[in-house]
PDB file of C-alpha atoms in Angstrom:
ATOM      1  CA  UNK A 290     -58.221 115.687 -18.132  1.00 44.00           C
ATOM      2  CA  UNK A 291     -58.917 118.015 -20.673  1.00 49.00           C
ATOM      3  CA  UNK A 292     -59.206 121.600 -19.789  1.00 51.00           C
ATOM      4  CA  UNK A 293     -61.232 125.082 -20.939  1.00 51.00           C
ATOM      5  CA  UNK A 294     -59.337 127.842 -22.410  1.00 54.00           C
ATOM      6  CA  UNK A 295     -60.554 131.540 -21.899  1.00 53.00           C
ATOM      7  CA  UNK A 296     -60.405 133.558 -25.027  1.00 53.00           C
ATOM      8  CA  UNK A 297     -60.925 136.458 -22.844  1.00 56.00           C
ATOM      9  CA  UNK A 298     -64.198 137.924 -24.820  1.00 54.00           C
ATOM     10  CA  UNK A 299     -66.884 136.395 -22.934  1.00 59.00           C
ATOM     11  CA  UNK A 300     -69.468 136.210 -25.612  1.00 59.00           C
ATOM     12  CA  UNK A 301     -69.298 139.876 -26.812  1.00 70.00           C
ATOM     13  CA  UNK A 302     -67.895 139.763 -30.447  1.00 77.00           C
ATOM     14  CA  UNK A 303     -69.828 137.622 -32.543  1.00 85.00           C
ATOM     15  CA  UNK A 304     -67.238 137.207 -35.343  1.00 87.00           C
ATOM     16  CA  UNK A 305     -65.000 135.169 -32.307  1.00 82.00           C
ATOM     17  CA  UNK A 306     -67.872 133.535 -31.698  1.00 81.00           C
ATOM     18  CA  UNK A 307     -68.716 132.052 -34.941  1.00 88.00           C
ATOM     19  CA  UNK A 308     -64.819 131.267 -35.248  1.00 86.00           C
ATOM     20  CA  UNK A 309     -65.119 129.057 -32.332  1.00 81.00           C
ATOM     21  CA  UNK A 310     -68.408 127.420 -33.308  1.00 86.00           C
ATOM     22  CA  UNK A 311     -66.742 127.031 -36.269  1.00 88.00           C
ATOM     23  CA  UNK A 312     -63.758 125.234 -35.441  1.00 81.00           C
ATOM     24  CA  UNK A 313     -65.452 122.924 -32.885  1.00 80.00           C
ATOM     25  CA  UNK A 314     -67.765 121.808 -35.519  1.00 83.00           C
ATOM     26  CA  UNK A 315     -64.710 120.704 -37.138  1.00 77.00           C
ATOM     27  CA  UNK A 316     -62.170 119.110 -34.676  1.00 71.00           C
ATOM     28  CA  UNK A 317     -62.567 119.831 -30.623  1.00 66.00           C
ATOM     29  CA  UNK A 318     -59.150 119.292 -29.061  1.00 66.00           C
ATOM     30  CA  UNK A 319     -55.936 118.599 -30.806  1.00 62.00           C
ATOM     31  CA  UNK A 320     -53.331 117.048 -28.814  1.00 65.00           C
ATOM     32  CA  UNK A 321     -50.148 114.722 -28.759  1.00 67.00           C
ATOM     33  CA  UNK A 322     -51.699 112.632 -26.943  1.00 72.00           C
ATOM     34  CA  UNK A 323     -55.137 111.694 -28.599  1.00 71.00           C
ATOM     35  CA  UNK A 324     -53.777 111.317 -32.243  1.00 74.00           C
ATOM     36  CA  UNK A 325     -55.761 112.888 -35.113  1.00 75.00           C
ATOM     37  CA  UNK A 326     -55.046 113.688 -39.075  1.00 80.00           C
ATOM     38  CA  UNK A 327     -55.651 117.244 -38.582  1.00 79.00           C
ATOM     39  CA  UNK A 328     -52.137 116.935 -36.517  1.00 80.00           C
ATOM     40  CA  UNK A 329     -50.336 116.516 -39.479  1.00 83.00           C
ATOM     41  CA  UNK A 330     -52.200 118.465 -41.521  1.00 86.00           C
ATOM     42  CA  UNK A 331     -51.855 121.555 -39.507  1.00 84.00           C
ATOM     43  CA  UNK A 332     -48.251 120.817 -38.656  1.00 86.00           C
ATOM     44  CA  UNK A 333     -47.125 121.006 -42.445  1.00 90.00           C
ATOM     45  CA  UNK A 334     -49.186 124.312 -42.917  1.00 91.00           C
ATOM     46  CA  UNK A 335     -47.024 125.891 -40.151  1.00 90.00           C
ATOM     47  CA  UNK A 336     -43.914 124.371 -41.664  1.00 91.00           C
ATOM     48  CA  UNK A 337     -44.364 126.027 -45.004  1.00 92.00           C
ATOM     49  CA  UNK A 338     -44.725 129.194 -42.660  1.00 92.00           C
ATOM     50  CA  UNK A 339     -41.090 128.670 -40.940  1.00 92.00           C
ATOM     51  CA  UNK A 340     -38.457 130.807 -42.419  1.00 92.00           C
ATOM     52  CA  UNK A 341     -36.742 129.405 -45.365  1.00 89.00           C
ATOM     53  CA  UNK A 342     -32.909 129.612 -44.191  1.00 91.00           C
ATOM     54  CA  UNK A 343     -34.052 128.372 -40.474  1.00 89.00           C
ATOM     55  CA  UNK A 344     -33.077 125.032 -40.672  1.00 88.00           C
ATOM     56  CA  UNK A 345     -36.730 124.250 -38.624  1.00 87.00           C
ATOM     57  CA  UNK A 346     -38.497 121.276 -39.624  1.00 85.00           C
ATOM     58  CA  UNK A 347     -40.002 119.703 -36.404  1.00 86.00           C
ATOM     59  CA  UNK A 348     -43.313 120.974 -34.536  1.00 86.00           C
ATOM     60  CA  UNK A 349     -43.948 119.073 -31.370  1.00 85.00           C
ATOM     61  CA  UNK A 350     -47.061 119.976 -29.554  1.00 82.00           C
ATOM     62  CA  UNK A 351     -47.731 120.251 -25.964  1.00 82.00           C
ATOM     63  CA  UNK A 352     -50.542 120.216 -23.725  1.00 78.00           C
ATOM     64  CA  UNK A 353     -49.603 122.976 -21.530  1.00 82.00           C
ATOM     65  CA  UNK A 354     -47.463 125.558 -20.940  1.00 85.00           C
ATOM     66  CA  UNK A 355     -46.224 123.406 -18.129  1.00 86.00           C
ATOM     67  CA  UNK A 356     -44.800 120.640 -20.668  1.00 88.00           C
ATOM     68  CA  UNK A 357     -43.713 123.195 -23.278  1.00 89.00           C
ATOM     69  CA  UNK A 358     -41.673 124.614 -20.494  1.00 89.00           C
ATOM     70  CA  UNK A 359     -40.359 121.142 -19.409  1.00 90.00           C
ATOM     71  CA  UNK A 360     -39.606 120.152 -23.266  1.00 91.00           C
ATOM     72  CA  UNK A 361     -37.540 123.701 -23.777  1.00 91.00           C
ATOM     73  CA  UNK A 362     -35.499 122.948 -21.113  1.00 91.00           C
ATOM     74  CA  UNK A 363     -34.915 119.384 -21.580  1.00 92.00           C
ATOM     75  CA  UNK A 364     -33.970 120.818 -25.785  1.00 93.00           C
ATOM     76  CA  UNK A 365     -31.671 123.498 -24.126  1.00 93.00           C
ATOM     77  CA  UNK A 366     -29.805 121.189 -21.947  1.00 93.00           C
ATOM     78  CA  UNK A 367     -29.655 118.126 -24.278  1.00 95.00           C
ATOM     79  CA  UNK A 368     -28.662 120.911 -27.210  1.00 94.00           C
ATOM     80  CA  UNK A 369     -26.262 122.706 -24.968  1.00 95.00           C
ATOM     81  CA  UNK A 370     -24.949 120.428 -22.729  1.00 95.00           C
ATOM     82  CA  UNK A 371     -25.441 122.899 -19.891  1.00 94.00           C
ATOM     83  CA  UNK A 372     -28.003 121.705 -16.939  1.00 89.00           C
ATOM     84  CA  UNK A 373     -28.337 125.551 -15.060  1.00 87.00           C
ATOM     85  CA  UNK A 374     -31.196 127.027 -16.318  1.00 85.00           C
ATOM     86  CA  UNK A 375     -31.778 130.240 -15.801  1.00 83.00           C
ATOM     87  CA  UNK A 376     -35.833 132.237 -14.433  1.00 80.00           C
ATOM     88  CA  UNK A 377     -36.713 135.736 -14.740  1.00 79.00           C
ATOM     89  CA  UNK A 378     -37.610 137.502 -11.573  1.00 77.00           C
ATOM     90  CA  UNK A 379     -42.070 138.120 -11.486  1.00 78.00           C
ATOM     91  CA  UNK A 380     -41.782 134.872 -13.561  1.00 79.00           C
ATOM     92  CA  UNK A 381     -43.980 131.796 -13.399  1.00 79.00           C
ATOM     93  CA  UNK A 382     -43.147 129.218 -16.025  1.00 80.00           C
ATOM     94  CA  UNK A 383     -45.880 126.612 -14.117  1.00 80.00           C
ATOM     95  CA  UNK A 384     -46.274 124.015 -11.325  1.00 78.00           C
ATOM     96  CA  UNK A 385     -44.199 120.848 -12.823  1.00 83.00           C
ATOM     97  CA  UNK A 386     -41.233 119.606 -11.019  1.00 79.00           C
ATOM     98  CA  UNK A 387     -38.974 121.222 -13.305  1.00 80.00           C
ATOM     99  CA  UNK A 388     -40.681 124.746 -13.714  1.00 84.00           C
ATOM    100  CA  UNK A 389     -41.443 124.799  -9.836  1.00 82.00           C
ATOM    101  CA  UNK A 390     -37.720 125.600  -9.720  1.00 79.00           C
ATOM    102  CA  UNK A 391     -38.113 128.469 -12.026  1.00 81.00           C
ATOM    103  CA  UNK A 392     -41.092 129.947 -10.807  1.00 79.00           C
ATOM    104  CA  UNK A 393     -40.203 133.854  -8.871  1.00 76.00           C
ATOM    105  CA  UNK A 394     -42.219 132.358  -5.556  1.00 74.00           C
ATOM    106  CA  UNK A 395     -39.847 131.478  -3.376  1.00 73.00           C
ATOM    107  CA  UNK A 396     -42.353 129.634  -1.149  1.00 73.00           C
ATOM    108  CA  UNK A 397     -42.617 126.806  -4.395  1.00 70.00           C
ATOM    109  CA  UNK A 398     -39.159 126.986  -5.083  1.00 68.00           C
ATOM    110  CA  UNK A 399     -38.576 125.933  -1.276  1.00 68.00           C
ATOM    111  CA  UNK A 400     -40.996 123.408  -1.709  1.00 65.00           C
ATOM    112  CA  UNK A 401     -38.896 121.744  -4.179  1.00 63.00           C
ATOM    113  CA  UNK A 402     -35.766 119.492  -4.801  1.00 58.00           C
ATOM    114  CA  UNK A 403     -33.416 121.209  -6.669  1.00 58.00           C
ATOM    115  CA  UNK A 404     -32.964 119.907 -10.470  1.00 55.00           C
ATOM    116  CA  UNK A 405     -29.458 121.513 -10.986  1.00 56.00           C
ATOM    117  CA  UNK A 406     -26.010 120.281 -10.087  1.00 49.00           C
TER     118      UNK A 406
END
C-alpha cells in the first residue's frame, strides 16, 4: 500500500501547490520497489551533490522511515560489528520489529522480543 504524505500547508500557498501539481504530472511515487528511470536519474543528481572527499557513492531508497531505520541499523551493525544499538529517550524511530525496540514507550518495547544479545 502506498501512502499520503502531509506537506503540512493544506492548500494555502499556491507556489507549493503548483510544485506538487507539477511533479505529479511528471512521476507520482518513486520507490525501490516499483522500478522507474527517474530512480537513476535522480540518484546521480544527488551523487554529484555528495561531498567530494566523502568516499559516498551509494543512495538506497526506502519506503519509510520504518525501513530507513531498519537499513541504518542493519549498516551500523554489519559496518561495526557491534549488535547493541543504542535509542534516545522521547524517541520513536517506528513500529517494525527492530525499531519497536528503540522506540521511548515502554509499553511497545514490552511488547517485543528483544533483538540484542
Amino acid at each position: 500500500a502506498v501512502v499520503s504524505t502531509q506537506s503540512g500547508h493544506y492548500g494555502r500557498d499556491d507556489k507549493i501547490n503548483e510544485a506538487i501539481a507539477d511533479q505529479m504530472s511528471r512521476i507520482t511515487h518513486v520507490s525501490n520497489v516499483l522500478l522507474h528511470p527517474k530512480i537513476s536519474e535522480y540518484s546521480e543528481e544527488m551523487r554529484k551533490k555528495f561531498p567530494k572527499d566523502s568516499n559516498l557513492s551509494v543512495i538506497y531508497f526506502c519506503n519509510s522511515g520504518s525501513e530507513a531505520n531498519d537499513l541504518a541499523m542493519m549498516m551500523a551493525r554489519a559496518y561495526t560489528g557491534y549488535l547493541n544499538i543504542v535509542g534516545l529517550r522521547r524517541a520513536y524511530h517506528g513500529a517494525s520489529a527492530a525499531n519497536i525496540q528503540l522506540t521511548a514507550m515502554p509499553l511497545y518495547r514490552a511488547a517485543a522480543m528483544p533483538i540484542t544479545n
